CSV table of C-alpha atoms in Angstrom, one decimal:
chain,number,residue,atom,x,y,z
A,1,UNK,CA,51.8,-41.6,-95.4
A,2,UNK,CA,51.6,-38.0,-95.9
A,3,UNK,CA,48.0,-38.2,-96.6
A,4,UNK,CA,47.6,-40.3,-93.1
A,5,UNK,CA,49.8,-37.4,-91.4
A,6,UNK,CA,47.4,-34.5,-92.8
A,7,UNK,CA,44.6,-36.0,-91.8
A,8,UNK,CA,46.4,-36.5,-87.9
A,9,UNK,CA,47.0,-32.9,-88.1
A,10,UNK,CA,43.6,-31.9,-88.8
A,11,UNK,CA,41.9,-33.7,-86.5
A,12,UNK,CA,44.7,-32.2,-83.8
A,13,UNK,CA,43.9,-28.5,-85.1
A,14,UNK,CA,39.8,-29.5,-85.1
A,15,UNK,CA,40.0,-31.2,-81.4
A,16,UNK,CA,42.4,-28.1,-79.6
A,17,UNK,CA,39.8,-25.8,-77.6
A,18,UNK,CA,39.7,-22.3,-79.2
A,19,UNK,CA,41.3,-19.4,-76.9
A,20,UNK,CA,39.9,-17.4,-75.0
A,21,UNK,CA,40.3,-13.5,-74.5
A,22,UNK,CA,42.3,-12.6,-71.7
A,23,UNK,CA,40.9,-11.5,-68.3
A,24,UNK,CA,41.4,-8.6,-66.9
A,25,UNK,CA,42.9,-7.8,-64.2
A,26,UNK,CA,40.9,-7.4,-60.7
A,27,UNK,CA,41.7,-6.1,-57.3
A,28,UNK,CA,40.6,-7.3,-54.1
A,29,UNK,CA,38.2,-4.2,-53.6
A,30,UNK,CA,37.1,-4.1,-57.4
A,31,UNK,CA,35.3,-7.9,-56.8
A,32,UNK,CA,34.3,-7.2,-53.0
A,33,UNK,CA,32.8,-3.5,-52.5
A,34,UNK,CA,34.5,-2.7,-48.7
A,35,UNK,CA,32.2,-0.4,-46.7
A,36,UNK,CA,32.5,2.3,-44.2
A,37,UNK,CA,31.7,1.4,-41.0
A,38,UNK,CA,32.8,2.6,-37.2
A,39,UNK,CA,34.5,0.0,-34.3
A,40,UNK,CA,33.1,-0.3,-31.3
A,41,UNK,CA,34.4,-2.2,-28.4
A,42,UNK,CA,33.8,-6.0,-29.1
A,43,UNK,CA,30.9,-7.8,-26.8
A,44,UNK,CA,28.8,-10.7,-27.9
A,45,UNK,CA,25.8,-8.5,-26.4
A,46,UNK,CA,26.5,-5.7,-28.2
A,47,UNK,CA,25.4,-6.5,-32.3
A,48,UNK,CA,23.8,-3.9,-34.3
A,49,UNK,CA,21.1,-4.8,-37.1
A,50,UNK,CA,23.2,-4.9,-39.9
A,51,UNK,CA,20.0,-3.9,-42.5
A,52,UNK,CA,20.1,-0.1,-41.1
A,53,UNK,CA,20.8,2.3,-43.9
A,54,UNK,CA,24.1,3.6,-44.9
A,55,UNK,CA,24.7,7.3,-44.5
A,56,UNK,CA,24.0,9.4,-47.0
A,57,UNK,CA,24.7,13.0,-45.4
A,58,UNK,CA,28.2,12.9,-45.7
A,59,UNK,CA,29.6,14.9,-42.6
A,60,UNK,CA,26.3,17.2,-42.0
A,61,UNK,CA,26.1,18.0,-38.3
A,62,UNK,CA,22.3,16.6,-37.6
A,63,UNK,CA,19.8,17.8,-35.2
A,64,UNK,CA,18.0,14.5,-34.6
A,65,UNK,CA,16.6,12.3,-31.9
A,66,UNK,CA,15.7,9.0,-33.6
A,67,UNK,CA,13.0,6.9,-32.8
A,68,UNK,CA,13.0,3.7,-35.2
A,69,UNK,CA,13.1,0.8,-32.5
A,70,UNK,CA,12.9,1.1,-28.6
A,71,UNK,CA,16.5,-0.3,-27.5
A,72,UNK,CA,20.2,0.4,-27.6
A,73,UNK,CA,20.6,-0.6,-31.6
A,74,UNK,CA,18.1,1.8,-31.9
A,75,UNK,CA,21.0,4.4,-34.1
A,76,UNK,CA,21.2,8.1,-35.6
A,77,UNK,CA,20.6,7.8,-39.2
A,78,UNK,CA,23.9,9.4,-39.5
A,79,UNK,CA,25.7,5.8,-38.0
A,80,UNK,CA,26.3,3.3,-41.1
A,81,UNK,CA,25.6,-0.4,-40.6
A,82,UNK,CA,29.3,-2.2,-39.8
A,83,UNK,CA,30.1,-4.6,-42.2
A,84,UNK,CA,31.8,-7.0,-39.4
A,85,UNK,CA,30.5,-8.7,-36.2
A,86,UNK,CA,32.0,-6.4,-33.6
A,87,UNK,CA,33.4,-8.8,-31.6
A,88,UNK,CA,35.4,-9.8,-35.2
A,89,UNK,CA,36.4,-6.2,-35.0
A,90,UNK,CA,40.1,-5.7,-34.4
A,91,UNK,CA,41.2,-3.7,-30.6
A,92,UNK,CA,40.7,-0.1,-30.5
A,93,UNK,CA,42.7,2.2,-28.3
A,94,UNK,CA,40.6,2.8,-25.6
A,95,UNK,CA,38.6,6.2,-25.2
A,96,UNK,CA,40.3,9.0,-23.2
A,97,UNK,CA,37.6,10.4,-21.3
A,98,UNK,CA,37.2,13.7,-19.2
A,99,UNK,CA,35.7,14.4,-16.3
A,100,UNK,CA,34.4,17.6,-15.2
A,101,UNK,CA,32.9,17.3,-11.8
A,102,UNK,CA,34.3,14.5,-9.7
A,103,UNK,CA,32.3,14.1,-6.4
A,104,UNK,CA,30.5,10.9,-5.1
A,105,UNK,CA,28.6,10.2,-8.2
A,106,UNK,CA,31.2,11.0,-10.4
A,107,UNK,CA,33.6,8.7,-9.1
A,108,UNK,CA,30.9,5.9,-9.0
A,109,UNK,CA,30.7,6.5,-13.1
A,110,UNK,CA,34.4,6.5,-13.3
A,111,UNK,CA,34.9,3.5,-11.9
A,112,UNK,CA,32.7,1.9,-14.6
A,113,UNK,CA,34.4,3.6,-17.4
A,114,UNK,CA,37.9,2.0,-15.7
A,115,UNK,CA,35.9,-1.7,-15.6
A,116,UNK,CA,35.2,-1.2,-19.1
A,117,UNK,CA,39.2,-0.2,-20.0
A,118,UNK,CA,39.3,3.5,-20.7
A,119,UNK,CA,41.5,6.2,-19.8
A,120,UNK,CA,39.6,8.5,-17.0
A,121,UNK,CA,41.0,12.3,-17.0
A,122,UNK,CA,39.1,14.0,-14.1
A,123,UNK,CA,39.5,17.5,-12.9
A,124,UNK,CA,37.2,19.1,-9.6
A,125,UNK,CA,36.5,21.9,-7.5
A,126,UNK,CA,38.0,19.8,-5.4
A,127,UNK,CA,41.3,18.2,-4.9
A,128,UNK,CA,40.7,14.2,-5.8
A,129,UNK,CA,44.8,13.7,-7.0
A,130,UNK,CA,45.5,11.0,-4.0
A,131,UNK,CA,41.6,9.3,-4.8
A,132,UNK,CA,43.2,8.8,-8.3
A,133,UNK,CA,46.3,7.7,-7.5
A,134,UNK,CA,44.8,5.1,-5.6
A,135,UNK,CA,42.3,4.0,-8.0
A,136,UNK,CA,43.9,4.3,-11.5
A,137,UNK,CA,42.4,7.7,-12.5
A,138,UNK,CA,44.5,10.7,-13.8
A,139,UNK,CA,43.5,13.9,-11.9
A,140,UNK,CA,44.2,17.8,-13.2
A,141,UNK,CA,43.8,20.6,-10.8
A,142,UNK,CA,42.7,23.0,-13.9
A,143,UNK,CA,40.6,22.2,-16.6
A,144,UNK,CA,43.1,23.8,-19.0
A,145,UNK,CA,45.7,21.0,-18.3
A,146,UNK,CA,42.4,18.6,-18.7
A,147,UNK,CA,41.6,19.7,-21.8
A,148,UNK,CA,45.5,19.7,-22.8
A,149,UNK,CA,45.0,16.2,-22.7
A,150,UNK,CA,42.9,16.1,-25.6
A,151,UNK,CA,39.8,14.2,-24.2
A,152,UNK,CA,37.8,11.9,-26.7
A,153,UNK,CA,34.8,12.5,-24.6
A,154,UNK,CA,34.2,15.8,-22.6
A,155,UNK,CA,31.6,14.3,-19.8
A,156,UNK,CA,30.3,16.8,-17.5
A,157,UNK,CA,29.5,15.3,-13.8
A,158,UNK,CA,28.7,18.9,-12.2
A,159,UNK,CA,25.9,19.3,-10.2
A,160,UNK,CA,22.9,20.6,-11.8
A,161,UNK,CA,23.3,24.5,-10.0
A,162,UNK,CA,26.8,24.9,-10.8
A,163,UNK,CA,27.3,23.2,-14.5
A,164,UNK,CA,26.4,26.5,-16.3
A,165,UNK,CA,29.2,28.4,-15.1
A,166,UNK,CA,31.4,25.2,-15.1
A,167,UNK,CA,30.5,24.6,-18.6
A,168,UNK,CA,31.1,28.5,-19.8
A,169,UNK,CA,34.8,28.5,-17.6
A,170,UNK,CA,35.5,25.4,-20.6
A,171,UNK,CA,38.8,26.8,-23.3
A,172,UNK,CA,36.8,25.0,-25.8
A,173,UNK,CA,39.5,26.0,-28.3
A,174,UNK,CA,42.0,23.2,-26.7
A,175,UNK,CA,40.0,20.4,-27.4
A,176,UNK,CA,39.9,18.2,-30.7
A,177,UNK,CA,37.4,19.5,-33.4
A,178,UNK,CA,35.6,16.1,-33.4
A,179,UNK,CA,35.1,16.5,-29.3
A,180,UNK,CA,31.9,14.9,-27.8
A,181,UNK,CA,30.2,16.7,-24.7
A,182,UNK,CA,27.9,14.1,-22.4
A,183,UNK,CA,26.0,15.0,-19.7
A,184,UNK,CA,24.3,12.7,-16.7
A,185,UNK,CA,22.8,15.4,-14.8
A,186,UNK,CA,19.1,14.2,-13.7
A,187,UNK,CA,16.9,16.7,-15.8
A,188,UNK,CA,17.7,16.8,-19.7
A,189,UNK,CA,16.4,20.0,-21.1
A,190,UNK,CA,18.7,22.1,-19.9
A,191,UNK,CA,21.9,21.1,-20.3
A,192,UNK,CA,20.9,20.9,-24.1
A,193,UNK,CA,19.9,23.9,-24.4
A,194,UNK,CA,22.7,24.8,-22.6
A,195,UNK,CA,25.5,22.7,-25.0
A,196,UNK,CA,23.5,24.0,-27.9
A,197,UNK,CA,24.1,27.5,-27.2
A,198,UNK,CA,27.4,27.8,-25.8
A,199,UNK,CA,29.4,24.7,-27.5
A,200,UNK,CA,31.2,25.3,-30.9
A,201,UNK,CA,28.8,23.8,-33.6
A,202,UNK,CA,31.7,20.9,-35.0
A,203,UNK,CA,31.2,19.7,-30.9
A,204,UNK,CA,28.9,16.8,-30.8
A,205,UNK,CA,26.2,16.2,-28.0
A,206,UNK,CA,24.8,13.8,-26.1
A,207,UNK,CA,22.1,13.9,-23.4
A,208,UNK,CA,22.4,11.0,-21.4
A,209,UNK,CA,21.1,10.0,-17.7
A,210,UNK,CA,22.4,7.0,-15.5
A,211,UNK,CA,18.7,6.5,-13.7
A,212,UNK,CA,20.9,4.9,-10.6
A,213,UNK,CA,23.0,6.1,-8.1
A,214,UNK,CA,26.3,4.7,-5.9
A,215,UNK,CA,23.6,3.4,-3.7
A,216,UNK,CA,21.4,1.8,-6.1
A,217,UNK,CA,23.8,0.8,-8.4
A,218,UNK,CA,26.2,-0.6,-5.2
A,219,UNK,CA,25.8,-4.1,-6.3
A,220,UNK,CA,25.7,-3.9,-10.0
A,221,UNK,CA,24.2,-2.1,-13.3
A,222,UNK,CA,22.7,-4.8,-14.4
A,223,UNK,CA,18.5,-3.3,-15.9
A,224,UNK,CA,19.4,-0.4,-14.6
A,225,UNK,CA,17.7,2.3,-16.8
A,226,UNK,CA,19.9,4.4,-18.8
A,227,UNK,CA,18.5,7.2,-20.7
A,228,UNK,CA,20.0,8.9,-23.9
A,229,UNK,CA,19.2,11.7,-26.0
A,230,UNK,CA,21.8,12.3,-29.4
A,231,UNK,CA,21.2,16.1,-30.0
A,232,UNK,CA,23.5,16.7,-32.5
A,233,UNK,CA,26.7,14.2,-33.9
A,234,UNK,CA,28.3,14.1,-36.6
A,235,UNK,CA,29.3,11.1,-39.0
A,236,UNK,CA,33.0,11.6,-38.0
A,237,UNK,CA,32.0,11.7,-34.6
A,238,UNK,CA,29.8,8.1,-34.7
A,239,UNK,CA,32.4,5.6,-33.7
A,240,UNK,CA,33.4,7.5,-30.1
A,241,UNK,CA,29.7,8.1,-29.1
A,242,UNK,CA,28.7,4.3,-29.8
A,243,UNK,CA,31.8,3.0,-28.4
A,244,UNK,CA,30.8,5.8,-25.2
A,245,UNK,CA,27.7,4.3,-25.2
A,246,UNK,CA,28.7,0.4,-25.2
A,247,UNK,CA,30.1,1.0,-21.6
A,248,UNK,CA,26.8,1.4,-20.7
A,249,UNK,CA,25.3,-1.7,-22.5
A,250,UNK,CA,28.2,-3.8,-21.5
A,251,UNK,CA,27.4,-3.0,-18.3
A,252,UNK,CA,24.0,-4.8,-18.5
A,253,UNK,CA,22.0,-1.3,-18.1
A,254,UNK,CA,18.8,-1.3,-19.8
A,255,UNK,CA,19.2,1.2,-22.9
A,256,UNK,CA,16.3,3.9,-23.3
A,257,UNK,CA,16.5,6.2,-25.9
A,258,UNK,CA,14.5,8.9,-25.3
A,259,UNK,CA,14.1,12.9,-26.0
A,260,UNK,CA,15.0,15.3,-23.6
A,261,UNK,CA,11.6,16.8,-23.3
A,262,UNK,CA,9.9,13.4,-22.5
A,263,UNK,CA,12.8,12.3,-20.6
A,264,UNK,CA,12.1,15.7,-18.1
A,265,UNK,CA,8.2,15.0,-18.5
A,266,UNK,CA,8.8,11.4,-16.6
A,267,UNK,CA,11.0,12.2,-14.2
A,268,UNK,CA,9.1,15.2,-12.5
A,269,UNK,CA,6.5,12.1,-11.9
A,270,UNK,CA,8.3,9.6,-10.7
A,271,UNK,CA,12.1,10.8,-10.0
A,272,UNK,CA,11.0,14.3,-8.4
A,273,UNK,CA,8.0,13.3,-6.6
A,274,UNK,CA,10.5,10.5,-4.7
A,275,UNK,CA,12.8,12.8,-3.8
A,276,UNK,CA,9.8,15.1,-2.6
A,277,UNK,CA,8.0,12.4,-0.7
A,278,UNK,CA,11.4,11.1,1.0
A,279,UNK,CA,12.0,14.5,1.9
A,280,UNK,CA,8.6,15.1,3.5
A,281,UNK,CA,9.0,11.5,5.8
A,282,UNK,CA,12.7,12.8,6.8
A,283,UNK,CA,10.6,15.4,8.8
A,284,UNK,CA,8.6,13.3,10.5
A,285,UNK,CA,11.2,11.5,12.2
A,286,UNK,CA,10.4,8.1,11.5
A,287,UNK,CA,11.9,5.4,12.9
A,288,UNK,CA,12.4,1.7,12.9
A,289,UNK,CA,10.0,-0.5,15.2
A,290,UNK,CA,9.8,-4.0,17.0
A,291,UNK,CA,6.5,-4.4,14.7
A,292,UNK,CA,7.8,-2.9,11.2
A,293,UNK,CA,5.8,-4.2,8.0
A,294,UNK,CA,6.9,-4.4,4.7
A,295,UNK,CA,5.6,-1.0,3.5
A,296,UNK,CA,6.7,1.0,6.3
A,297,UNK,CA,10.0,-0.4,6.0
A,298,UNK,CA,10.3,0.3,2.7
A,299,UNK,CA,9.2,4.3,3.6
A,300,UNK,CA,12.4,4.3,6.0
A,301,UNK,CA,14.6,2.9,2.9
A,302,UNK,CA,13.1,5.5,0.9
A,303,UNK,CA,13.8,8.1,3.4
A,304,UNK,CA,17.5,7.1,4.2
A,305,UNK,CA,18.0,7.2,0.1
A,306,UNK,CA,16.8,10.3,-0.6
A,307,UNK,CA,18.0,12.5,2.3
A,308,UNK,CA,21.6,10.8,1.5
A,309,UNK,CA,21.3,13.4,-1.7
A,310,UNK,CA,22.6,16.0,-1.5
A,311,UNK,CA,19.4,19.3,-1.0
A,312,UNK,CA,21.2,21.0,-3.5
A,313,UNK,CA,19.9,17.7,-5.8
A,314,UNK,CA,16.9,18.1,-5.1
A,315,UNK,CA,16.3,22.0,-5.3
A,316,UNK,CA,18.2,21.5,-8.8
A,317,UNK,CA,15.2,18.8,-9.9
A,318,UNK,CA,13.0,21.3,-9.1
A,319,UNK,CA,14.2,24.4,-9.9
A,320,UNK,CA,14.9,23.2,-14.0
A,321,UNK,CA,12.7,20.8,-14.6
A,322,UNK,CA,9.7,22.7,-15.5
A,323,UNK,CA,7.3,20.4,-15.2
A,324,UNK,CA,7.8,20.1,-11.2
A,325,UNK,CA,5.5,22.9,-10.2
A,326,UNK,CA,3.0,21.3,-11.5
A,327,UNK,CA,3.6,17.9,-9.5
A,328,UNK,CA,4.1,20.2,-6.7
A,329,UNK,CA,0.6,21.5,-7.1
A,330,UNK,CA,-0.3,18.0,-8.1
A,331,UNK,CA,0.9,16.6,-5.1
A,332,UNK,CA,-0.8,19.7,-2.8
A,333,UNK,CA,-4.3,18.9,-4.3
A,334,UNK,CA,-4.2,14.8,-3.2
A,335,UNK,CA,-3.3,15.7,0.2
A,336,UNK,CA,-5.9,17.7,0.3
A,337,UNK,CA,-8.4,15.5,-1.2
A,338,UNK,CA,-7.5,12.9,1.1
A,339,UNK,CA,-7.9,15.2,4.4
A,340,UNK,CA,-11.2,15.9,2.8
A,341,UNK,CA,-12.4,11.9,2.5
A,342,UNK,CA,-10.9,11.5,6.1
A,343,UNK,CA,-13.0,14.8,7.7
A,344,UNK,CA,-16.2,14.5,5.5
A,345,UNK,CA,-16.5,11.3,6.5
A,346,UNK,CA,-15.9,12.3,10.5
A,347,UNK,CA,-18.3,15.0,10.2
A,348,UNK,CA,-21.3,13.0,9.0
A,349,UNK,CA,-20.6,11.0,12.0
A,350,UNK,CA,-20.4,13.5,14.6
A,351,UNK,CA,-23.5,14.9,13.2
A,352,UNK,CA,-25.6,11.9,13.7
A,353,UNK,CA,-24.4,10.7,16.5
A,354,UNK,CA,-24.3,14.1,18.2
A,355,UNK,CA,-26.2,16.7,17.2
A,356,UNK,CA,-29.1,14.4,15.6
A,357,UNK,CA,-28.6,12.0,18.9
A,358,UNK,CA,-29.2,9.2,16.6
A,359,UNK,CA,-27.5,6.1,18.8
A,360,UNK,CA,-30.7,6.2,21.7
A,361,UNK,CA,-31.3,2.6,21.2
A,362,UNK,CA,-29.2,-0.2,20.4
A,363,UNK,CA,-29.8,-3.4,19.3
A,364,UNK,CA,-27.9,-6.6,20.6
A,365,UNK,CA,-28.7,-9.9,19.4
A,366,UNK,CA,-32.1,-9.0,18.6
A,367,UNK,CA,-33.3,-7.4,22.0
A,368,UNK,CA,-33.5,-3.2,21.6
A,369,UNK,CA,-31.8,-2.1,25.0
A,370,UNK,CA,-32.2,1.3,26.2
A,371,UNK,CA,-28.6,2.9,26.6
A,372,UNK,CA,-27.4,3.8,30.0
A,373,UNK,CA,-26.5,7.5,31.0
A,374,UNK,CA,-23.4,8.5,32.4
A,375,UNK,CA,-22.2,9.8,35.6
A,376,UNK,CA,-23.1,13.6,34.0
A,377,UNK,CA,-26.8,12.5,33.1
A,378,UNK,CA,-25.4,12.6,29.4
A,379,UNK,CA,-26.2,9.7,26.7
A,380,UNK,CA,-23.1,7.5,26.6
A,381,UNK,CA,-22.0,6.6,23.0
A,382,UNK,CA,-20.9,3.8,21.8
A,383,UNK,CA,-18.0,5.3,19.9
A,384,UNK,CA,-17.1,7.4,22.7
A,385,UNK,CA,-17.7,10.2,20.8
A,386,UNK,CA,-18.1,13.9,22.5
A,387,UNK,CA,-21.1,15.7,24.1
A,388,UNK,CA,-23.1,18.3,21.9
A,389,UNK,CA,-22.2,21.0,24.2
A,390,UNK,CA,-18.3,20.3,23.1
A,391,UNK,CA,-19.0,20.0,19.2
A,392,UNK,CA,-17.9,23.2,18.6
A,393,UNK,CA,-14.3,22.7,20.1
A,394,UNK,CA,-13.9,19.1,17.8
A,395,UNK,CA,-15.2,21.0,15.3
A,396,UNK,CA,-12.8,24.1,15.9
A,397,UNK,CA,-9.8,21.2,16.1
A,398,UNK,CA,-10.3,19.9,12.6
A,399,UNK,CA,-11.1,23.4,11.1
A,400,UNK,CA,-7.7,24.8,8.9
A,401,UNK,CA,-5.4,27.6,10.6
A,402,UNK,CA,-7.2,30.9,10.8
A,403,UNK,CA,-10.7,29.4,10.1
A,404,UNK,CA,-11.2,28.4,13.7
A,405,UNK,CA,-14.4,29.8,15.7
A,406,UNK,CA,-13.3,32.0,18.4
A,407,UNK,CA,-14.1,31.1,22.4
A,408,UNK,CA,-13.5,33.2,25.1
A,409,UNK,CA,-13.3,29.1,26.9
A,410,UNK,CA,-9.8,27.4,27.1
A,411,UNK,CA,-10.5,25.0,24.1
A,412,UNK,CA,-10.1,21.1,25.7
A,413,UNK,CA,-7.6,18.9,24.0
A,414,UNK,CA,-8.4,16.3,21.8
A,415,UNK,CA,-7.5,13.3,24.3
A,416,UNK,CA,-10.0,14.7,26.3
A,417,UNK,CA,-13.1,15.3,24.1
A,418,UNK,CA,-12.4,12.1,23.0
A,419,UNK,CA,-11.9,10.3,26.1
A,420,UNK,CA,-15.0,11.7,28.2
A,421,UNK,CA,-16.7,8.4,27.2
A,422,UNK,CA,-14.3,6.5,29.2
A,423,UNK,CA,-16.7,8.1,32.1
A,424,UNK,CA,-19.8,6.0,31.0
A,425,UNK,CA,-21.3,3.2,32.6
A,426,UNK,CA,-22.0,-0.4,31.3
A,427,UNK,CA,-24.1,0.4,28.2
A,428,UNK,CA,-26.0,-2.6,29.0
């Protein structure tokens, strides 16, 4: 029995699994690595590629414009990648947002910034408080109680002439360290330069440009250009300038990020030279007929847009954008070439058909008939055209100011030189 119960036992003792060491003790972060990232609003449109690089410059201020992939995720290579789909994000407190400058355009931005949920802080030259009220905007008569406030974004909506002395009358030293300056004004070099040299260097910066207005923007941002330059931010400051620029995206605009230099280098050709060309038309009085076509009615549209700027806009596009001289000069050059197509070709006619009396003879349906003189024994033309003896007054009337032959006669007017043919008789 004994010997039955010690072999029991020893098969027991064989069969029992031998123990294992003890496991140590983990944390939640110690068997999942967490990773820095910054909230942004949440929008199903508004992902970023989640392979970009993590930062690796710690809080550096950066001088940068990127320029790895055309588009809106496009990102400074100071942004890490967010661990989380944004729109698994949890709610952020929305940005508080000042406003310096609030006329026309800049209540038309501020009432996207308010679609988008975000506190708008405006202050003015002028005095906006009962516009506010209405709308859902708080307004400051000085831009020391503004900046009491302790904006999250500093956005400057001056006009182009006056935002240097608007920007210098700033008390930068009652704003948050981590403050972010943004500009929309419609040429990009200068307020950089600008921001670089008179903002405190912790003060990030970010050249941006809404390419649409309250008129063309009336109905809708939706692939609406919007251009953005990030001059200088800081790792602490990445969350508030992507969540600054999400209003944008969410908004359906078409994202361009761009430098400052190129961004100035575009808009002298296309921006400037509308304003330019609208401006000329708005002196020619145009107006709508019974017979429009397309194109002339899209010169009056062009026309009623630009002039509805302000000439201070438009002297500002010119004055610092230093590439609009030269579409000035441009722009001088192809009138002139065209005036010279239109005249050359004029003068070759007038000379045959006038001084070389080339049209003698014509030929109709085969038969050469001899032409028939007018009333003043003088060679009717077929194109009407004018006598020899009157060259030199058609000649004088296409000749540039100060060039112009001089006559003791009373030079004819054009209706006349032109309509002396009227005096022929049947050419046939």
């Amino acid at each position: 029995m004994a010997s039955s119960s010690s072999s029991f036992l020893v098969r027991f003792i064989l069969a029992k699994p031998a123990p294992q060491p003890a496991k140590k003790a983990t944390s939640f972060s110690s068997q999942r690595p967490t990773k820095r990232h910054y909230p942004v609003i949440a929008s199903p449109q508004n992902r970023i590629n989640q392979t970009e690089p993590h930062n690796t410059t710690g809080n550096r201020l950066q001088h940068h414009s990127p320029r790895h992939r055309r588009g809106f995720i496009t990102r400074s290579a100071c942004v890490p990648a967010p661990e989380l789909p944004l729109m698994d994000r949890p709610e952020e407190a929305p940005l508080k947002i000042g406003m310096v400058g609030f006329g026309k355009f800049g209540q038309f931005i501020a009432r996207g910034l308010k679609r988008q949920g975000h506190a708008v802080m405006a202050t003015s030259r002028s005095d906006y408080t009962e516009y506010c009220k209405q709308n859902g905007f708080q307004f400051f008569r000085s831009m020391d109680a503004l900046c009491e406030e302790n904006p999250d974004i500093m956005l400057i909506c001056s006009s182009i002439l006056s935002t240097e002395s608007v920007v210098r009358k700033i008390p930068f030293h009652k704003l948050k360290p981590d403050t972010i300056f943004v500009d929309v004004l419609s040429v990009k070099q200068f307020p950089r330069n600008l921001f670089l040299e008179v903002l405190p260097p912790q003060f990030g910066i970010v050249c941006t440009h809404p390419m649409f207005g309250p008129e063309s923007g009336k109905d809708g941002w939706t692939d609406l250009p919007f251009v953005y330059d990030l001059v200088r931010v800081a790792s602490s400051q990445a969350g508030n300038y992507e969540r600054f620029l999400s209003i944008f995206e969410r908004e359906g605009c078409k994202m361009v990020e761009m430098s400052c230099e190129e961004h100035d280098r575009h808009a002298a050709g296309s921006q400037f030279i509308t304003h330019t060309i609208g401006r000329i038309l708005s002196h020619l009085n145009l107006e709508s007929t019974p017979i429009n076509t397309k194109g002339y009615e899209t010169l009056l549209k062009l026309t009623e847009n630009t002039v509805s700027d302000s000439f201070d806009l438009y002297y500002g596009l010119f004055m610092y954008n230093v590439n609009a001289t030269e579409q000035i000069e441009n722009l001088d050059r192809a009138f002139e070439t065209v005036k010279q197509k239109l005249f050359g070709r004029l003068h070759d006619i007038l000379r045959k058909q006038i001084v070389e009396r080339i049209p003698a003879t014509m030929e109709v349906n085969g038969d050469r008939r001899r032409m028939k003189r007018n009333s003043d024994n003088h060679l009717a033309s077929p194109y009407f055209l004018p006598h020899s003896q009157d060259i030199s007054y058609l000649t004088a009337a296409f000749a540039p100011s100060g060039k112009t032959a001089s006559s003791s006669k009373a030079r004819p007017s054009m209706q006349s030189l032109i309509g002396r043919g009227n005096k022929s008789e049947e050419v046939f």
